[in-house]
Amino acid sequence: MKFRRSIYYRGRDCHLRAVSFAALLEDAMPSILRISIGLFSILNLPSGLSAVQEEPVREPDLPVAAEVQPADTRLFGVESVAVVESEAVTPVVVTNGVADPDRPWHTVVRATGRVTFDDNIFIGSRDEVADVYISAIPEITVGWGDFRREFTSMTGAPSRYRTLPDGPDARNYFFATYAPEAVVFLENGDENTLNHDLSVRGAYGTGRWQLNALGRFQKLSDPDIEVGTRTDRLLFTLGGSARYFVSDKTSLEADYSLRRQDYESGVDSTDMLARLFVNYGVGAKTTVSVGAGLGYLAFDVAGDQIYEQALTRVRYAWSDKLSFALTSGVEFRQSVSEDYSTVNPVVEGAALWEVTDRTSLAFAALRRQDSSSVIAGETVEYSRVELRLRQILFQRFYLTMQGSYSWLDFDEESVAGGIDRSDERLALGLGVAVELDRHLSAQIAYRFERNDSTVEERSFGRNVAEFQLGYRF
């Protein structure tokens, strides 16, 4: 039996309003051009080439309803491109990217050092505070099975040195990764912190079943746009999915997610969502799905909400190089304690195009409801569009350009004491990464952010630049 490949992209929760995009872009371009010229001068590259470094695109990932955001100190946090595929076979163990069928367990150890300049570390609307901070990130992964797709090189792209095993692609695996991050500020020592990131993932396929599981804990200290400054927070994510193949064309799919947020300066909440889909293959390239979801959003103070979703999904794979997915539907949300209900659309779309072996384009868009981290019980409507271009040059350099525009609108009627606030945010970035040898990599990156809010003190501009060295043992 052959399982079809399906790809979808998870973006961060935000909202779209294209009305002021041109003005924001015009303000950002001088900074972008100055940094671009500097990068190309250093690398002696043609002036038409540009790049951005980002978090590795990891695959596969679970269909978690509200995925955890990476630490702000990682410049270009990109959520996941998910792939579910291939009939289960006997796992092939991979040790540091090399097949080793005689070892049932293996370990991957990496270390990263980063120097970051941030001209607005508290994302303030005035009296911005600039600083340089240094990050040290040791990372250890212990696991079983073939999870080589979960790891890219330190540059954020598949390593040119990586050796893949011959034969079928095994998708049975289990692994755990722990990556603490020590951050030291040169001028603002009170902001020194130790972040933590612990994740556990697993996948198992047998017969007609395909199972996936995810657990993640993060302790972060970074800027939060809703709160309006740096804050400590704990994030917990649990997720699981099960897919049963009734026939070559029909399958049943269930997934569950739980997200818990604990803020030092903000509203704590727990969001749970369960969904069920019926999938049907139309031809060799298209899968159509219908589904329903039931969720519960609980605040530690008050204002709990229940929501129901009616969803449709289309996944289309034109080839191994071009595919897209679109999930759309409607959500009905009610407050448990308030006289409040609302009906809103839900949209998640993604497209991935491998133009050549060296060039790729990715696009993602979403619109949905989420909880406020400022007012307990208040609903926030998020929309976001994002475009990423990646180019490999000279077998060694990884260049990326990335831009996103998002909008969030606080629904003051969703809870007593709600605030009337709308934010529009533009983020642009570029950078370059290079593999120096099998173990050592380097990267430089720059990001511009601007947030325009109807609440004046929540507006800010920000420029962040970093240099990073990574070593894989």
Short mmCIF file of C-alpha atoms in Angstrom, two decimals, residues 9-472:
data_model
loop_
_atom_site.label_atom_id
_atom_site.label_comp_id
_atom_site.label_asym_id
_atom_site.label_seq_id
_atom_site.Cartn_x
_atom_site.Cartn_y
_atom_site.Cartn_z
CA TYR A 9 2.48 24.65 6.46
CA ARG A 10 1.75 25.97 9.90
CA GLY A 11 2.19 29.64 10.37
CA ARG A 12 2.08 31.72 13.51
CA ASP A 13 -1.13 33.19 14.82
CA CYS A 14 -1.66 36.71 13.39
CA HIS A 15 -3.99 38.80 11.13
CA LEU A 16 -3.88 40.39 7.68
CA ARG A 17 -4.67 43.91 6.60
CA ALA A 18 -3.01 44.86 3.31
CA VAL A 19 -4.15 48.48 3.52
CA SER A 20 -0.93 49.82 5.03
CA PHE A 21 1.50 47.28 3.59
CA ALA A 22 2.99 49.71 1.05
CA ALA A 23 3.70 52.37 3.69
CA LEU A 24 5.34 49.86 6.03
CA LEU A 25 7.49 48.43 3.24
CA GLU A 26 8.62 51.91 2.18
CA ASP A 27 9.78 52.68 5.76
CA ALA A 28 11.65 49.36 6.01
CA MET A 29 13.55 49.47 2.71
CA PRO A 30 16.42 51.84 3.69
CA SER A 31 17.49 49.52 6.53
CA ILE A 32 17.09 46.42 4.37
CA LEU A 33 19.17 47.89 1.53
CA ARG A 34 22.00 48.96 3.84
CA ILE A 35 22.29 45.52 5.38
CA SER A 36 22.01 43.82 1.95
CA ILE A 37 24.91 45.84 0.54
CA GLY A 38 27.02 45.00 3.59
CA LEU A 39 26.35 41.27 3.31
CA PHE A 40 27.13 41.13 -0.37
CA SER A 41 30.33 43.13 0.08
CA ILE A 42 31.58 40.74 2.76
CA LEU A 43 30.82 37.66 0.69
CA ASN A 44 31.83 39.23 -2.64
CA LEU A 45 28.56 38.00 -4.13
CA PRO A 46 26.65 39.57 -7.05
CA SER A 47 24.44 42.43 -5.90
CA GLY A 48 21.29 40.70 -7.16
CA LEU A 49 21.57 37.88 -4.60
CA SER A 50 20.01 38.09 -1.15
CA ALA A 51 19.19 35.79 1.70
CA VAL A 52 17.82 35.22 5.16
CA GLN A 53 18.61 32.56 7.74
CA GLU A 54 15.77 30.90 9.57
CA GLU A 55 14.89 28.07 11.88
CA PRO A 56 15.20 24.66 10.21
CA VAL A 57 12.09 23.54 8.36
CA ARG A 58 11.36 20.30 10.17
CA GLU A 59 9.27 17.50 8.77
CA PRO A 60 7.01 15.85 9.58
CA ASP A 61 5.05 17.75 12.22
CA LEU A 62 1.75 17.08 13.91
CA PRO A 63 -1.41 19.04 13.04
CA VAL A 64 -1.30 20.87 16.37
CA ALA A 65 -3.98 23.55 16.54
CA ALA A 66 -1.80 26.26 18.06
CA GLU A 67 1.89 25.56 17.76
CA VAL A 68 4.49 26.90 20.15
CA GLN A 69 6.51 29.84 18.96
CA PRO A 70 10.30 29.55 19.07
CA ALA A 71 12.43 31.75 21.32
CA ASP A 72 12.68 35.31 20.06
CA THR A 73 16.48 35.07 20.08
CA ARG A 74 16.20 32.78 17.07
CA LEU A 75 15.85 35.29 14.29
CA PHE A 76 13.76 33.56 11.70
CA GLY A 77 11.44 31.11 13.42
CA VAL A 78 9.59 29.23 10.72
CA GLU A 79 6.89 26.78 11.63
CA SER A 80 6.70 23.38 10.09
CA VAL A 81 6.18 21.87 6.70
CA ALA A 82 4.50 18.54 7.49
CA VAL A 83 4.78 15.36 5.50
CA VAL A 84 2.89 12.14 6.16
CA GLU A 85 3.96 9.35 3.89
CA SER A 86 5.23 5.91 3.12
CA GLU A 87 4.20 2.54 4.37
CA ALA A 88 5.87 1.47 7.60
CA VAL A 89 8.93 -0.73 7.21
CA THR A 90 11.71 -1.89 9.48
CA PRO A 91 13.51 1.22 10.79
CA VAL A 92 17.00 2.04 9.56
CA VAL A 93 18.98 3.65 12.37
CA VAL A 94 20.86 6.80 11.42
CA THR A 95 23.73 8.11 13.54
CA ASN A 96 24.64 11.72 12.79
CA GLY A 97 23.15 11.30 9.32
CA VAL A 98 24.83 7.97 8.49
CA ALA A 99 22.97 4.66 8.32
CA ASP A 100 23.93 2.22 11.08
CA PRO A 101 21.52 -0.74 11.18
CA ASP A 102 23.44 -2.43 14.01
CA ARG A 103 22.65 0.29 16.57
CA PRO A 104 19.08 0.39 17.92
CA TRP A 105 19.66 3.75 19.70
CA HIS A 106 21.77 6.71 18.74
CA THR A 107 22.69 10.21 19.84
CA VAL A 108 23.20 13.53 18.07
CA VAL A 109 25.08 16.33 19.86
CA ARG A 110 25.28 19.90 18.60
CA ALA A 111 26.41 23.24 20.02
CA THR A 112 25.59 26.79 18.90
CA GLY A 113 27.09 30.14 19.84
CA ARG A 114 25.33 33.36 18.83
CA VAL A 115 25.99 37.10 19.12
CA THR A 116 22.92 39.31 18.59
CA PHE A 117 22.48 43.07 18.33
CA ASP A 118 18.94 44.31 19.07
CA ASP A 119 18.17 48.04 18.94
CA ASN A 120 14.90 47.67 20.90
CA ILE A 121 15.15 44.78 23.34
CA PHE A 122 11.96 45.80 25.18
CA ILE A 123 9.99 46.54 21.95
CA GLY A 124 9.12 49.99 23.37
CA SER A 125 7.31 52.67 21.42
CA ARG A 126 9.74 55.33 22.67
CA ASP A 127 13.07 55.53 24.51
CA GLU A 128 14.24 52.33 22.84
CA VAL A 129 16.95 50.37 24.66
CA ALA A 130 19.65 48.75 22.49
CA ASP A 131 21.96 45.96 23.61
CA VAL A 132 24.16 43.10 22.47
CA TYR A 133 23.57 39.68 23.97
CA ILE A 134 25.44 36.40 23.68
CA SER A 135 23.72 33.01 23.57
CA ALA A 136 25.20 29.55 24.16
CA ILE A 137 23.00 26.58 23.17
CA PRO A 138 24.16 23.01 23.73
CA GLU A 139 21.76 20.44 22.24
CA ILE A 140 21.53 16.70 22.74
CA THR A 141 19.15 14.28 21.03
CA VAL A 142 18.66 10.64 21.96
CA GLY A 143 16.39 8.44 19.90
CA TRP A 144 15.52 5.24 18.10
CA GLY A 145 14.67 4.65 14.47
CA ASP A 146 15.07 6.73 11.36
CA PHE A 147 14.38 10.37 12.22
CA ARG A 148 16.88 11.93 9.79
CA ARG A 149 14.19 14.20 8.33
CA GLU A 150 13.78 15.82 11.72
CA PHE A 151 17.34 17.13 11.47
CA THR A 152 18.80 19.56 9.02
CA SER A 153 22.31 20.94 9.15
CA MET A 154 23.23 23.86 11.39
CA THR A 155 22.54 26.17 8.43
CA GLY A 156 18.84 25.35 8.41
CA ALA A 157 18.96 23.37 5.16
CA PRO A 158 19.79 19.72 4.41
CA SER A 159 23.53 19.23 4.78
CA ARG A 160 25.56 18.69 1.63
CA TYR A 161 27.60 16.20 3.65
CA ARG A 162 24.67 14.10 4.84
CA THR A 163 24.66 10.49 3.66
CA LEU A 164 21.23 8.88 3.45
CA PRO A 165 20.72 5.12 3.65
CA ASP A 166 19.67 3.11 0.63
CA GLY A 167 16.29 1.44 0.42
CA PRO A 168 12.77 2.45 1.55
CA ASP A 169 12.25 5.44 3.78
CA ALA A 170 11.41 4.17 7.26
CA ARG A 171 9.11 6.43 9.28
CA ASN A 172 9.07 4.58 12.61
CA TYR A 173 11.02 6.55 15.18
CA PHE A 174 11.14 8.03 18.67
CA PHE A 175 13.50 10.72 19.95
CA ALA A 176 13.87 13.39 22.63
CA THR A 177 15.81 16.67 22.30
CA TYR A 178 16.93 19.01 25.06
CA ALA A 179 18.42 22.43 24.21
CA PRO A 180 19.01 24.88 27.09
CA GLU A 181 19.98 28.42 26.11
CA ALA A 182 22.09 30.70 28.30
CA VAL A 183 21.64 34.38 27.34
CA VAL A 184 23.94 37.10 28.68
CA PHE A 185 23.29 40.83 27.98
CA LEU A 186 26.33 43.12 27.88
CA GLU A 187 24.52 46.24 29.18
CA ASN A 188 21.28 45.02 30.78
CA GLY A 189 22.45 42.30 33.13
CA ASP A 190 19.03 42.05 34.79
CA GLU A 191 17.76 40.43 31.58
CA ASN A 192 20.25 37.55 31.71
CA THR A 193 18.33 34.30 31.54
CA LEU A 194 18.46 30.55 31.02
CA ASN A 195 15.85 29.29 28.57
CA HIS A 196 14.88 25.64 28.22
CA ASP A 197 13.48 23.66 25.28
CA LEU A 198 12.60 19.98 25.71
CA SER A 199 10.72 18.10 23.00
CA VAL A 200 9.69 14.50 22.42
CA ARG A 201 8.45 13.13 19.09
CA GLY A 202 7.44 9.76 17.77
CA ALA A 203 5.85 8.07 14.77
CA TYR A 204 4.78 4.49 14.20
CA GLY A 205 3.13 2.84 11.25
CA THR A 206 1.89 -0.71 11.03
CA GLY A 207 -0.60 -2.28 8.66
CA ARG A 208 -3.36 0.24 8.05
CA TRP A 209 -2.42 2.49 10.99
CA GLN A 210 -0.16 5.55 11.12
CA LEU A 211 0.37 7.13 14.57
CA ASN A 212 2.20 10.34 15.57
CA ALA A 213 2.87 11.99 18.92
CA LEU A 214 4.45 15.25 20.08
CA GLY A 215 5.26 16.79 23.44
CA ARG A 216 7.14 20.02 24.11
CA PHE A 217 8.06 22.20 27.07
CA GLN A 218 9.64 25.65 26.75
CA LYS A 219 10.73 28.21 29.30
CA LEU A 220 11.27 31.51 27.47
CA SER A 221 12.24 35.06 28.33
CA ASP A 222 11.69 37.28 25.30
CA PRO A 223 9.52 40.13 23.93
CA ASP A 224 5.78 39.47 23.63
CA ILE A 225 3.94 41.78 21.23
CA GLU A 226 0.59 41.54 23.02
CA VAL A 227 2.08 42.21 26.46
CA GLY A 228 4.29 44.94 25.00
CA THR A 229 7.64 44.09 26.62
CA ARG A 230 9.94 41.24 27.56
CA THR A 231 8.32 38.67 29.83
CA ASP A 232 8.98 35.20 31.21
CA ARG A 233 6.59 32.45 30.16
CA LEU A 234 6.18 28.68 30.22
CA LEU A 235 4.72 26.91 27.20
CA PHE A 236 3.46 23.32 27.13
CA THR A 237 2.28 21.55 23.98
CA LEU A 238 0.89 18.04 23.61
CA GLY A 239 -0.39 16.57 20.37
CA GLY A 240 -1.26 13.30 18.77
CA SER A 241 -2.77 11.98 15.57
CA ALA A 242 -3.98 8.62 14.30
CA ARG A 243 -4.79 7.71 10.71
CA TYR A 244 -6.52 4.52 9.61
CA PHE A 245 -6.52 3.56 5.94
CA VAL A 246 -9.87 1.98 5.09
CA SER A 247 -8.80 1.49 1.47
CA ASP A 248 -6.34 2.87 -1.06
CA LYS A 249 -8.59 5.91 -1.49
CA THR A 250 -10.29 6.36 1.90
CA SER A 251 -8.88 7.00 5.36
CA LEU A 252 -10.05 8.24 8.75
CA GLU A 253 -7.89 10.74 10.62
CA ALA A 254 -8.16 12.04 14.20
CA ASP A 255 -5.91 14.54 15.93
CA TYR A 256 -5.77 16.16 19.34
CA SER A 257 -3.79 19.10 20.71
CA LEU A 258 -3.34 20.84 24.02
CA ARG A 259 -1.52 24.13 24.56
CA ARG A 260 -0.80 25.64 27.96
CA GLN A 261 0.62 29.18 28.45
CA ASP A 262 1.85 30.51 31.82
CA TYR A 263 2.92 34.16 31.80
CA GLU A 264 4.83 36.12 34.42
CA SER A 265 3.13 39.27 33.07
CA GLY A 266 0.05 38.11 31.22
CA VAL A 267 -3.00 35.85 31.25
CA ASP A 268 -2.56 32.11 31.70
CA SER A 269 -4.70 29.84 29.53
CA THR A 270 -5.18 26.27 28.31
CA ASP A 271 -6.52 25.51 24.82
CA MET A 272 -7.68 21.99 23.85
CA LEU A 273 -8.88 20.90 20.42
CA ALA A 274 -9.95 17.53 18.98
CA ARG A 275 -10.71 17.02 15.28
CA LEU A 276 -11.90 14.18 13.05
CA PHE A 277 -11.47 14.01 9.24
CA VAL A 278 -12.66 11.67 6.53
CA ASN A 279 -10.14 11.68 3.64
CA TYR A 280 -10.84 10.55 0.08
CA GLY A 281 -8.38 10.34 -2.78
CA VAL A 282 -9.59 11.86 -6.04
CA GLY A 283 -7.25 10.63 -8.73
CA ALA A 284 -3.57 10.14 -8.05
CA LYS A 285 -2.74 13.69 -6.95
CA THR A 286 -5.67 15.07 -4.93
CA THR A 287 -7.04 14.27 -1.49
CA VAL A 288 -10.31 15.87 -0.32
CA SER A 289 -11.34 15.83 3.34
CA VAL A 290 -14.31 16.87 5.44
CA GLY A 291 -14.10 17.16 9.19
CA ALA A 292 -15.29 18.63 12.45
CA GLY A 293 -13.57 19.93 15.57
CA LEU A 294 -14.51 20.59 19.18
CA GLY A 295 -12.42 22.85 21.40
CA TYR A 296 -12.34 24.33 24.87
CA LEU A 297 -10.37 27.43 25.90
CA ALA A 298 -9.90 27.81 29.67
CA PHE A 299 -8.50 30.89 31.42
CA ASP A 300 -7.14 30.70 34.97
CA VAL A 301 -9.20 33.73 35.98
CA ALA A 302 -12.52 33.67 34.06
CA GLY A 303 -14.06 33.84 30.62
CA ASP A 304 -13.81 30.21 29.40
CA GLN A 305 -14.98 29.54 25.84
CA ILE A 306 -16.28 26.56 23.85
CA TYR A 307 -15.90 26.39 20.08
CA GLU A 308 -16.96 24.07 17.27
CA GLN A 309 -15.49 23.84 13.77
CA ALA A 310 -16.82 22.55 10.44
CA LEU A 311 -13.90 22.05 8.06
CA THR A 312 -13.00 21.04 4.51
CA ARG A 313 -9.48 20.33 3.28
CA VAL A 314 -7.88 19.86 -0.12
CA ARG A 315 -4.34 18.58 -0.64
CA TYR A 316 -2.89 18.55 -4.13
CA ALA A 317 0.53 17.22 -5.15
CA TRP A 318 1.28 18.18 -8.75
CA SER A 319 4.67 16.49 -8.40
CA ASP A 320 7.42 15.91 -5.84
CA LYS A 321 8.40 19.55 -6.42
CA LEU A 322 5.04 21.36 -6.35
CA SER A 323 2.21 20.89 -3.85
CA PHE A 324 -0.32 22.88 -1.87
CA ALA A 325 -2.93 22.41 0.84
CA LEU A 326 -5.96 24.46 1.84
CA THR A 327 -8.09 24.00 4.95
CA SER A 328 -11.17 26.20 5.25
CA GLY A 329 -14.33 26.24 7.28
CA VAL A 330 -16.36 28.05 9.89
CA GLU A 331 -16.01 28.28 13.66
CA PHE A 332 -18.80 28.83 16.20
CA ARG A 333 -17.52 30.17 19.53
CA GLN A 334 -19.46 30.78 22.76
CA SER A 335 -18.48 32.17 26.15
CA VAL A 336 -19.27 29.96 29.14
CA SER A 337 -19.99 32.82 31.55
CA GLU A 338 -20.72 35.81 29.27
CA ASP A 339 -23.62 36.45 26.90
CA TYR A 340 -21.37 36.24 23.86
CA SER A 341 -21.18 34.14 20.72
CA THR A 342 -19.58 34.64 17.33
CA VAL A 343 -19.19 32.96 13.95
CA ASN A 344 -15.92 33.35 12.06
CA PRO A 345 -14.13 31.77 9.10
CA VAL A 346 -11.10 29.50 9.57
CA VAL A 347 -8.50 29.44 6.78
CA GLU A 348 -5.10 27.76 6.56
CA GLY A 349 -3.30 27.54 3.25
CA ALA A 350 0.22 26.64 2.12
CA ALA A 351 2.12 26.04 -1.12
CA LEU A 352 5.61 24.65 -1.62
CA TRP A 353 7.46 24.81 -4.93
CA GLU A 354 10.91 23.30 -5.41
CA VAL A 355 11.73 25.36 -8.49
CA THR A 356 15.09 23.60 -8.95
CA ASP A 357 17.37 21.54 -6.76
CA ARG A 358 18.83 24.84 -5.54
CA THR A 359 15.76 27.11 -5.41
CA SER A 360 12.55 26.80 -3.40
CA LEU A 361 9.53 29.01 -2.77
CA ALA A 362 7.11 28.62 0.14
CA PHE A 363 3.89 30.52 0.78
CA ALA A 364 1.52 30.33 3.75
CA ALA A 365 -1.61 32.15 4.88
CA LEU A 366 -3.99 31.71 7.80
CA ARG A 367 -6.93 33.31 9.59
CA ARG A 368 -8.39 32.07 12.86
CA GLN A 369 -9.41 32.89 16.44
CA ASP A 370 -7.21 32.66 19.52
CA SER A 371 -7.00 33.86 23.11
CA SER A 372 -5.63 37.16 24.40
CA SER A 373 -2.61 37.08 26.70
CA VAL A 374 -3.62 40.48 28.11
CA ILE A 375 -7.36 40.27 28.98
CA ALA A 376 -8.81 36.99 30.31
CA GLY A 377 -11.65 35.77 28.10
CA GLU A 378 -11.00 38.19 25.23
CA THR A 379 -10.91 36.72 21.74
CA VAL A 380 -8.29 37.81 19.21
CA GLU A 381 -8.67 37.37 15.45
CA TYR A 382 -5.35 36.54 13.75
CA SER A 383 -4.43 36.67 10.08
CA ARG A 384 -1.07 36.24 8.41
CA VAL A 385 0.57 35.85 5.00
CA GLU A 386 4.19 34.80 4.55
CA LEU A 387 6.55 34.25 1.62
CA ARG A 388 10.01 32.65 1.70
CA LEU A 389 12.61 32.25 -1.03
CA ARG A 390 15.65 30.02 -0.48
CA GLN A 391 18.61 29.75 -2.87
CA ILE A 392 21.67 27.50 -2.66
CA LEU A 393 24.83 28.92 -4.26
CA PHE A 394 28.19 27.32 -5.00
CA GLN A 395 27.15 24.09 -3.21
CA ARG A 396 27.94 25.81 0.08
CA PHE A 397 26.00 29.04 0.65
CA TYR A 398 22.34 29.06 1.72
CA LEU A 399 20.60 32.36 0.97
CA THR A 400 17.08 33.17 2.04
CA MET A 401 14.69 36.11 1.79
CA GLN A 402 11.57 36.08 3.92
CA GLY A 403 8.70 38.47 4.54
CA SER A 404 5.44 38.35 6.43
CA TYR A 405 2.53 40.68 7.07
CA SER A 406 0.07 40.05 9.86
CA TRP A 407 -2.83 41.64 11.64
CA LEU A 408 -4.52 40.97 14.96
CA ASP A 409 -7.81 42.44 16.14
CA PHE A 410 -8.98 42.24 19.77
CA ASP A 411 -12.72 41.63 20.08
CA GLU A 412 -13.71 43.90 22.99
CA GLU A 413 -17.28 42.51 22.99
CA SER A 414 -16.11 38.98 23.80
CA VAL A 415 -15.68 39.77 27.51
CA ALA A 416 -16.58 42.50 29.98
CA GLY A 417 -13.67 44.94 30.26
CA GLY A 418 -12.24 44.00 26.85
CA ILE A 419 -9.95 46.43 25.04
CA ASP A 420 -10.45 47.87 21.55
CA ARG A 421 -7.13 47.26 19.85
CA SER A 422 -5.84 46.40 16.37
CA ASP A 423 -2.22 45.72 15.41
CA GLU A 424 -0.53 45.50 12.02
CA ARG A 425 2.94 43.97 11.80
CA LEU A 426 5.52 43.76 9.03
CA ALA A 427 8.62 41.55 9.30
CA LEU A 428 11.36 41.39 6.63
CA GLY A 429 14.59 39.49 6.82
CA LEU A 430 17.61 38.35 4.89
CA GLY A 431 20.81 36.48 5.66
CA VAL A 432 23.36 33.94 4.55
CA ALA A 433 24.62 30.66 5.98
CA VAL A 434 27.55 28.47 5.00
CA GLU A 435 28.82 25.00 5.86
CA LEU A 436 32.54 25.31 6.50
CA ASP A 437 33.07 21.55 6.83
CA ARG A 438 31.21 18.45 8.00
CA HIS A 439 30.92 19.77 11.53
CA LEU A 440 31.20 23.56 11.50
CA SER A 441 28.78 26.14 10.04
CA ALA A 442 28.35 29.90 10.23
CA GLN A 443 25.55 32.32 9.49
CA ILE A 444 24.72 36.01 9.57
CA ALA A 445 21.20 37.39 9.47
CA TYR A 446 19.16 40.57 9.77
CA ARG A 447 15.50 41.19 10.57
CA PHE A 448 13.37 44.33 10.50
CA GLU A 449 10.08 44.47 12.41
CA ARG A 450 7.46 47.16 12.67
CA ASN A 451 4.22 46.96 14.65
CA ASP A 452 1.55 49.67 14.28
CA SER A 453 -1.12 49.50 16.98
CA THR A 454 -4.19 51.58 17.79
CA VAL A 455 -2.85 51.48 21.37
CA GLU A 456 0.10 53.84 20.97
CA GLU A 457 2.37 52.24 23.57
CA ARG A 458 2.16 48.90 21.73
CA SER A 459 3.64 50.32 18.51
CA PHE A 460 7.34 49.76 17.91
CA GLY A 461 10.12 49.40 15.35
CA ARG A 462 12.99 46.97 15.72
CA ASN A 463 16.22 45.95 13.96
CA VAL A 464 17.96 42.71 14.90
CA ALA A 465 21.24 41.37 13.49
CA GLU A 466 23.15 38.27 14.52
CA PHE A 467 26.19 36.15 13.86
CA GLN A 468 26.14 32.45 14.71
CA LEU A 469 28.54 29.51 14.75
CA GLY A 470 27.29 25.93 14.99
CA TYR A 471 29.20 22.71 15.59
CA ARG A 472 27.91 19.17 15.19
#
